[in-house]
Amino acid sequence: MSRHPTPTPQGDGHCDIAIFGGGDSALDWAIELSNNSNVNLIHRRDGFSGAEASVQKVKDLNDQGKLNLYTKFQMDSVVGDKNIESVKIKH
């Protein structure tokens, strides 16, 4: 069984989130969390392995400015001691 930690919004319920991946779980979380958070979906390729309907929804949300989609990027480093302050990505 796999558990996916959910973000804890700060104060107003809004938080900045980085999601890495292109499968169903990454796409579903990106769609769901884009309702009240600044979501950055980062994937190392142009193609996605998730359901086509979810892929299209993510692309639509990106076009509407409700989600930031970065393809052909991957994680470079994570900054922060006890808490994550930022995530650096590279092309």
mmCIF file with all atom_site columns, N, CA and C in Angstrom, residues 4 8 22 33 43 49-50:
data_model
loop_
_atom_site.group_PDB
_atom_site.id
_atom_site.type_symbol
_atom_site.label_atom_id
_atom_site.label_alt_id
_atom_site.label_comp_id
_atom_site.label_asym_id
_atom_site.label_entity_id
_atom_site.label_seq_id
_atom_site.pdbx_PDB_ins_code
_atom_site.Cartn_x
_atom_site.Cartn_y
_atom_site.Cartn_z
_atom_site.occupancy
_atom_site.B_iso_or_equiv
_atom_site.pdbx_formal_charge
_atom_site.auth_seq_id
_atom_site.auth_comp_id
_atom_site.auth_asym_id
_atom_site.auth_atom_id
_atom_site.pdbx_PDB_model_num
ATOM 1  N N  . HIS A 1 4  ? 0.235  8.716  -0.050  1.00 0.00 ? 4  HIS A N  1
ATOM 2  C CA . HIS A 1 4  ? 0.657  9.981  -0.642  1.00 0.00 ? 4  HIS A CA 1
ATOM 3  C C  . HIS A 1 4  ? 0.439  11.076 0.390   1.00 0.00 ? 4  HIS A C  1
ATOM 4  N N  . THR A 1 8  ? 0.020  20.608 3.598   1.00 0.00 ? 8  THR A N  1
ATOM 5  C CA . THR A 1 8  ? -0.689 21.330 4.642   1.00 0.00 ? 8  THR A CA 1
ATOM 6  C C  . THR A 1 8  ? -0.664 22.815 4.298   1.00 0.00 ? 8  THR A C  1
ATOM 7  N N  . GLY A 1 22 ? 4.505  11.970 -14.500 1.00 0.00 ? 22 GLY A N  1
ATOM 8  C CA . GLY A 1 22 ? 3.593  12.081 -15.627 1.00 0.00 ? 22 GLY A CA 1
ATOM 9  C C  . GLY A 1 22 ? 2.561  10.975 -15.678 1.00 0.00 ? 22 GLY A C  1
ATOM 10 N N  . LEU A 1 33 ? -5.277 19.558 -6.626  1.00 0.00 ? 33 LEU A N  1
ATOM 11 C CA . LEU A 1 33 ? -4.679 20.611 -5.807  1.00 0.00 ? 33 LEU A CA 1
ATOM 12 C C  . LEU A 1 33 ? -4.651 21.969 -6.497  1.00 0.00 ? 33 LEU A C  1
ATOM 13 N N  . HIS A 1 43 ? 7.712  17.248 -15.371 1.00 0.00 ? 43 HIS A N  1
ATOM 14 C CA . HIS A 1 43 ? 7.867  15.917 -15.959 1.00 0.00 ? 43 HIS A CA 1
ATOM 15 C C  . HIS A 1 43 ? 9.077  15.913 -16.877 1.00 0.00 ? 43 HIS A C  1
ATOM 16 N N  . SER A 1 49 ? 2.190  9.179  -19.200 1.00 0.00 ? 49 SER A N  1
ATOM 17 C CA . SER A 1 49 ? 1.672  7.813  -19.168 1.00 0.00 ? 49 SER A CA 1
ATOM 18 C C  . SER A 1 49 ? 0.299  7.733  -18.511 1.00 0.00 ? 49 SER A C  1
ATOM 19 N N  . GLY A 1 50 ? -0.204 8.856  -18.018 1.00 0.00 ? 50 GLY A N  1
ATOM 20 C CA . GLY A 1 50 ? -1.516 8.886  -17.386 1.00 0.00 ? 50 GLY A CA 1
ATOM 21 C C  . GLY A 1 50 ? -2.643 8.871  -18.406 1.00 0.00 ? 50 GLY A C  1
#
